CSV table of C-alpha atoms in Angstrom, one decimal:
chain,number,residue,atom,x,y,z
A,22,MET,CA,-3.4,15.8,-17.0
A,23,THR,CA,-2.0,14.3,-20.4
A,24,TYR,CA,-0.3,11.8,-18.8
A,25,ILE,CA,-3.7,11.1,-16.1
A,26,TRP,CA,-5.5,10.3,-19.0
A,27,LYS,CA,-3.7,8.2,-20.6
A,28,GLU,CA,-2.9,6.3,-17.4
A,29,TRP,CA,-6.7,6.3,-17.6
A,30,LYS,CA,-7.0,4.9,-21.1
A,31,GLU,CA,-4.5,2.7,-20.4
A,32,LEU,CA,-5.9,0.9,-17.1
A,33,SER,CA,-9.8,0.5,-18.1
A,34,ARG,CA,-9.0,-1.4,-21.4
A,35,GLY,CA,-7.4,-3.7,-19.0
A,36,LYS,CA,-8.5,-6.6,-16.7
A,37,GLY,CA,-6.3,-5.7,-14.0
A,38,LEU,CA,-7.8,-3.1,-12.3
A,39,TRP,CA,-11.5,-3.8,-12.9
A,40,LEU,CA,-10.3,-7.0,-10.9
A,41,ALA,CA,-9.3,-5.5,-7.8
A,42,LEU,CA,-12.0,-3.1,-7.3
A,43,SER,CA,-14.4,-6.1,-7.6
A,44,MET,CA,-12.6,-8.3,-4.9
A,45,ALA,CA,-12.1,-5.5,-3.0
A,46,MET,CA,-16.1,-5.1,-2.8
A,47,ILE,CA,-16.6,-8.5,-2.4
A,48,ILE,CA,-14.6,-8.1,0.4
A,49,SER,CA,-16.3,-5.2,1.6
A,50,VAL,CA,-19.5,-6.6,1.6
A,51,PHE,CA,-19.3,-9.6,2.2
A,52,ILE,CA,-17.3,-8.4,6.0
A,53,LEU,CA,-20.0,-5.5,6.5
A,54,TRP,CA,-22.6,-8.4,6.2
A,55,GLN,CA,-20.8,-10.3,9.1
A,56,SER,CA,-20.4,-7.0,10.9
A,57,LYS,CA,-24.4,-5.9,10.8
A,58,SER,CA,-24.3,-8.2,14.2
A,59,LEU,CA,-22.2,-5.7,16.4
A,60,PRO,CA,-23.3,-3.0,18.4
A,61,SER,CA,-23.6,0.3,16.1
A,62,ASP,CA,-21.9,2.6,18.6
A,63,GLN,CA,-18.2,0.3,18.6
A,64,GLY,CA,-19.5,-2.1,14.8
A,65,LEU,CA,-17.4,0.4,13.1
A,66,GLU,CA,-14.5,1.1,14.3
A,67,VAL,CA,-14.4,-3.5,15.2
A,68,TYR,CA,-15.6,-3.4,11.3
A,69,LEU,CA,-12.9,-1.3,10.0
A,70,LEU,CA,-10.1,-2.6,12.1
A,71,SER,CA,-11.3,-6.2,10.7
A,72,LEU,CA,-12.0,-4.7,6.5
A,73,TYR,CA,-8.5,-3.4,7.0
A,74,GLU,CA,-7.1,-6.8,8.1
A,75,MET,CA,-8.1,-8.4,4.8
A,76,ASN,CA,-7.2,-6.1,2.1
A,77,VAL,CA,-3.9,-6.3,4.1
A,78,PHE,CA,-3.4,-10.3,2.1
A,79,LEU,CA,-5.5,-9.1,-1.0
A,80,ILE,CA,-4.5,-5.2,-1.9
A,81,PRO,CA,-0.5,-5.2,-1.6
A,82,LEU,CA,-0.7,-7.7,-4.8
A,83,LEU,CA,-3.2,-6.4,-6.6
A,84,SER,CA,-1.5,-3.1,-6.4
A,85,LEU,CA,2.2,-4.5,-7.4
A,86,PHE,CA,0.4,-6.7,-10.4
A,87,ILE,CA,-1.1,-3.1,-11.7
A,88,SER,CA,1.8,-1.2,-11.4
A,89,SER,CA,4.1,-3.3,-12.0
A,90,PHE,CA,2.6,-4.0,-15.4
A,91,ALA,CA,1.8,-0.6,-16.6
A,92,VAL,CA,5.5,0.6,-16.7
A,93,ILE,CA,6.4,-3.2,-18.6
A,94,GLN,CA,3.9,-2.4,-21.1
A,95,GLU,CA,5.4,0.3,-21.8
A,96,LYS,CA,8.7,-1.3,-22.6
A,97,GLU,CA,6.7,-4.4,-24.9
A,98,GLN,CA,4.8,-1.9,-26.9
A,99,LYS,CA,8.6,0.8,-27.5
A,100,THR,CA,6.7,3.6,-26.8
A,101,LEU,CA,9.4,4.0,-23.9
A,102,MET,CA,11.7,3.7,-26.3
A,103,ILE,CA,9.5,6.0,-28.5
A,104,ILE,CA,9.4,8.8,-25.1
A,105,LEU,CA,13.2,8.4,-24.2
A,106,THR,CA,14.1,9.4,-27.8
A,107,LYS,CA,12.9,12.1,-27.9
A,108,LYS,CA,15.3,13.6,-25.5
A,109,GLU,CA,13.1,13.3,-22.5
A,110,SER,CA,14.4,12.1,-19.6
A,111,TYR,CA,13.8,8.6,-17.7
A,112,ARG,CA,13.1,10.5,-14.8
A,113,SER,CA,10.8,12.7,-15.9
A,114,PHE,CA,8.9,10.0,-17.9
A,115,PHE,CA,8.8,7.7,-14.5
A,116,LEU,CA,7.4,10.8,-13.0
A,117,LYS,CA,4.9,11.6,-14.9
A,118,LYS,CA,4.5,7.7,-14.9
A,119,THR,CA,3.7,7.2,-11.3
A,120,MET,CA,1.7,10.2,-10.7
A,121,GLY,CA,-0.6,9.0,-13.5
A,122,VAL,CA,-0.9,5.2,-11.7
A,123,GLN,CA,-1.0,6.6,-8.8
A,124,PHE,CA,-3.6,8.8,-8.8
A,125,ILE,CA,-5.7,6.7,-11.2
A,126,THR,CA,-5.9,3.5,-8.8
A,127,VAL,CA,-6.6,5.9,-6.1
A,128,LEU,CA,-9.0,7.3,-6.7
A,129,VAL,CA,-11.2,4.5,-8.4
A,130,PHE,CA,-11.2,3.2,-5.1
A,131,LEU,CA,-12.1,6.1,-3.2
A,132,CYS,CA,-15.0,6.4,-5.0
A,133,TRP,CA,-16.0,2.9,-4.1
A,134,TYR,CA,-15.6,3.5,-0.4
A,135,PHE,CA,-17.5,6.8,-1.2
A,136,VAL,CA,-20.3,3.9,-2.0
A,137,LEU,CA,-19.0,2.1,0.9
A,138,ALA,CA,-20.1,4.6,3.4
A,139,ILE,CA,-24.0,4.9,2.4
A,140,PRO,CA,-25.1,1.7,4.2
A,141,MET,CA,-22.4,1.9,6.9
A,142,LYS,CA,-23.8,5.3,8.2
A,143,PHE,CA,-27.4,2.8,8.4
A,144,LEU,CA,-25.7,0.1,9.9
A,145,PHE,CA,-23.6,2.0,12.4
A,146,LEU,CA,-23.2,5.3,14.7
A,147,PHE,CA,-21.0,6.9,12.0
A,148,ASP,CA,-17.7,9.1,12.3
A,149,VAL,CA,-16.2,10.9,9.7
A,150,SER,CA,-12.8,11.1,11.4
A,151,SER,CA,-11.9,6.9,11.9
A,152,PHE,CA,-13.5,6.4,8.7
A,153,GLY,CA,-11.4,9.3,7.7
A,154,VAL,CA,-8.3,7.1,9.1
A,155,TYR,CA,-9.3,4.0,7.5
A,156,LEU,CA,-9.1,5.5,4.3
A,157,LEU,CA,-5.8,7.4,5.2
A,158,THR,CA,-4.3,4.0,6.2
A,159,PHE,CA,-6.1,2.0,3.8
A,160,PHE,CA,-4.6,4.5,0.6
A,161,THR,CA,-1.3,4.4,2.6
A,162,LEU,CA,-0.4,0.9,2.1
A,163,LEU,CA,-1.9,1.1,-1.4
A,164,PHE,CA,0.1,3.5,-2.8
A,165,ILE,CA,3.9,1.5,-1.1
A,166,PHE,CA,2.6,-0.7,-3.2
A,167,ASN,CA,2.1,1.0,-6.0
A,168,GLN,CA,5.4,2.6,-6.1
A,169,ILE,CA,6.5,-0.9,-4.8
A,170,GLY,CA,5.7,-2.4,-8.0
A,171,LEU,CA,6.6,0.7,-10.3
A,172,LEU,CA,10.2,0.0,-9.6
A,173,LEU,CA,9.5,-3.9,-10.0
A,174,GLY,CA,8.4,-2.8,-13.6
A,175,SER,CA,11.5,-0.5,-14.4
A,176,ILE,CA,14.1,-3.1,-12.9
A,177,CYS,CA,12.3,-6.4,-14.6
A,178,GLU,CA,12.8,-7.1,-18.3
A,179,ASN,CA,10.0,-9.3,-19.0
A,180,ARG,CA,7.0,-10.6,-17.5
A,181,MET,CA,7.3,-13.5,-17.0
A,182,GLN,CA,10.8,-12.3,-14.7
A,183,LEU,CA,7.8,-9.5,-13.0
A,184,VAL,CA,5.7,-12.5,-12.1
A,185,GLY,CA,8.1,-14.0,-10.0
A,186,ALA,CA,9.1,-10.9,-8.8
A,187,ASN,CA,5.7,-9.5,-7.9
A,188,ILE,CA,5.1,-13.0,-5.6
A,189,PHE,CA,8.2,-12.9,-4.0
A,190,THR,CA,7.9,-9.4,-3.3
A,191,TRP,CA,3.9,-10.0,-1.5
A,192,PHE,CA,5.8,-13.3,0.3
A,193,PHE,CA,8.2,-11.2,1.5
A,194,PHE,CA,6.4,-8.6,2.9
A,195,ILE,CA,2.5,-11.3,3.9
A,196,PHE,CA,5.4,-13.9,5.8
A,197,LEU,CA,9.2,-13.6,6.0
A,198,LEU,CA,9.6,-10.0,7.3
A,199,ASP,CA,7.8,-11.5,10.3
A,200,LEU,CA,9.4,-15.1,10.6
A,201,LEU,CA,12.2,-12.6,10.7
A,202,PHE,CA,10.9,-10.3,13.3
A,203,LEU,CA,9.8,-13.4,15.8
A,204,TYR,CA,13.7,-15.0,15.1
A,205,ILE,CA,15.1,-11.7,16.3
A,206,LEU,CA,12.7,-11.4,18.8
A,207,PRO,CA,14.6,-13.4,21.9
A,208,LEU,CA,17.5,-11.3,21.0
A,209,VAL,CA,15.4,-7.7,22.1
A,210,ASN,CA,15.8,-5.9,25.9
A,211,GLU,CA,16.2,-2.8,27.1
A,212,GLU,CA,19.1,-1.9,25.0
A,213,ASN,CA,18.9,-2.5,22.1
A,214,ILE,CA,14.2,-1.9,21.6
A,215,THR,CA,14.7,1.0,19.8
A,216,THR,CA,17.0,-0.2,17.4
A,217,PHE,CA,14.5,-3.4,16.6
A,218,SER,CA,10.9,-0.5,16.6
A,219,VAL,CA,13.7,1.2,13.9
A,220,PHE,CA,13.8,-1.5,11.6
A,221,TYR,CA,10.3,-3.3,12.8
A,222,PHE,CA,8.2,-0.3,12.2
A,223,LEU,CA,10.8,0.6,8.6
A,224,ASP,CA,7.5,-2.6,7.7
A,225,PRO,CA,5.3,-0.9,6.1
A,226,LEU,CA,2.4,-3.7,7.4
A,227,HIS,CA,3.6,-3.3,11.1
A,228,THR,CA,3.2,0.3,11.2
A,229,LEU,CA,0.5,0.9,9.0
A,230,HIS,CA,-1.7,-1.4,11.4
A,231,PHE,CA,-0.7,0.3,14.3
A,232,TYR,CA,-1.5,3.1,13.2
A,233,LEU,CA,-4.8,2.2,12.5
A,234,GLU,CA,-5.2,0.9,15.5
A,235,THR,CA,-4.5,3.6,17.6
A,236,ALA,CA,-6.6,5.9,15.8
A,237,LEU,CA,-9.6,3.9,15.5
A,238,GLY,CA,-8.7,3.8,19.5
A,239,LEU,CA,-8.2,0.3,20.0
A,240,TYR,CA,-4.9,0.1,21.3
A,241,PRO,CA,-4.8,3.2,23.4
A,242,LEU,CA,-1.2,4.7,24.6
A,243,ASP,CA,-2.2,5.8,27.8
A,244,HIS,CA,-1.2,2.7,29.6
A,245,LEU,CA,2.1,0.8,28.1
A,246,SER,CA,5.0,-0.6,29.8
A,247,ARG,CA,8.3,1.4,29.8
A,248,LEU,CA,9.9,-1.4,27.4
A,249,MET,CA,6.7,-1.0,25.0
A,250,LYS,CA,7.4,3.3,25.8
A,251,LYS,CA,11.4,2.4,24.5
A,252,MET,CA,9.8,0.8,21.1
A,253,VAL,CA,7.1,3.2,20.7
A,254,TRP,CA,9.5,6.7,20.5
A,255,LEU,CA,7.2,8.4,18.0
A,256,GLN,CA,3.8,9.1,17.8
A,257,PRO,CA,2.2,6.5,14.6
A,258,LYS,CA,0.8,9.5,13.1
A,259,TYR,CA,4.6,10.4,12.3
A,260,LEU,CA,5.6,6.1,12.3
A,261,LEU,CA,3.2,6.2,9.2
A,262,TRP,CA,4.1,9.8,7.1
A,263,ILE,CA,8.0,8.4,7.8
A,264,THR,CA,7.1,5.1,6.5
A,265,LEU,CA,5.1,6.2,3.7
A,266,MET,CA,7.8,8.4,2.7
A,267,VAL,CA,11.1,6.1,2.7
A,268,TRP,CA,9.6,3.8,0.8
A,269,SER,CA,8.7,5.8,-1.8
A,270,VAL,CA,12.0,7.7,-2.3
A,271,LEU,CA,13.4,4.3,-2.4
A,272,SER,CA,11.8,3.3,-4.4
A,273,PHE,CA,11.4,6.0,-7.0
A,274,GLU,CA,15.4,6.2,-7.2
A,275,LEU,CA,16.3,3.3,-7.3
A,276,ALA,CA,13.5,2.7,-10.2
A,277,VAL,CA,15.3,5.4,-11.8
A,278,ARG,CA,19.2,4.2,-11.4
A,279,LEU,CA,17.9,0.5,-11.2
A,280,ARG,CA,16.1,0.8,-15.0
A,281,ARG,CA,16.0,-1.8,-18.1
A,282,ARG,CA,14.7,-0.1,-20.9
A,283,GLY,CA,14.2,-2.8,-22.9
A,284,GLY,CA,16.8,-3.0,-25.6
A,285,ILE,CA,17.9,1.1,-25.1
A,286,SER,CA,20.8,0.8,-23.8
């Protein structure tokens, strides 16, 4: 609880968290305004999918910067050195830091989406389960890129290096991975499509988008071709949880093992 309060004071004093929230609010309201002409019985699902697709370009970059700068700040202010000289392990420190950053960012965005649900109830036929599916997808996206940002903050030595790492990571997930999959796609056949799908669904952007489409009923799984059935070898909800666990655990362990501690040998 002490670390959560500490992170709240640090993040709330900075501009990054509020800038990210304000941008998310503007996008949400703008898309809501554009979606008001949709039929009330189908508009909610279309709006939620459109909102998520816009957030995919925004939230990963913002969460990378917020979480990574939270770690690099500990190095610059020498608080990390003080903590580690008190014989607390880096793993323990990083776990508490992770919990604090994740809790605060999730809580702030959750409050906004509860406010956003009010006009949604007046404009659309509001479905709690669809809204819950969206929240699960959004916060999984936020959680994964927060964790990657914490990793980058742990392994980078200064802010200039960190800015470059954040931008490259965002560019890698948004553009480079898709280009790689498009290059490999002509080589995919019935024999290797399951192997291809493993790597495809380890990309959180692919998995989360697929889960949201299917959970909202916009992409039914009842009439898949034989090839697509081999591609989707597991229920989307299980793919989501596997992707979340893989990236969370991998990012945490890499951050602990490859850390750069701001001058501490």
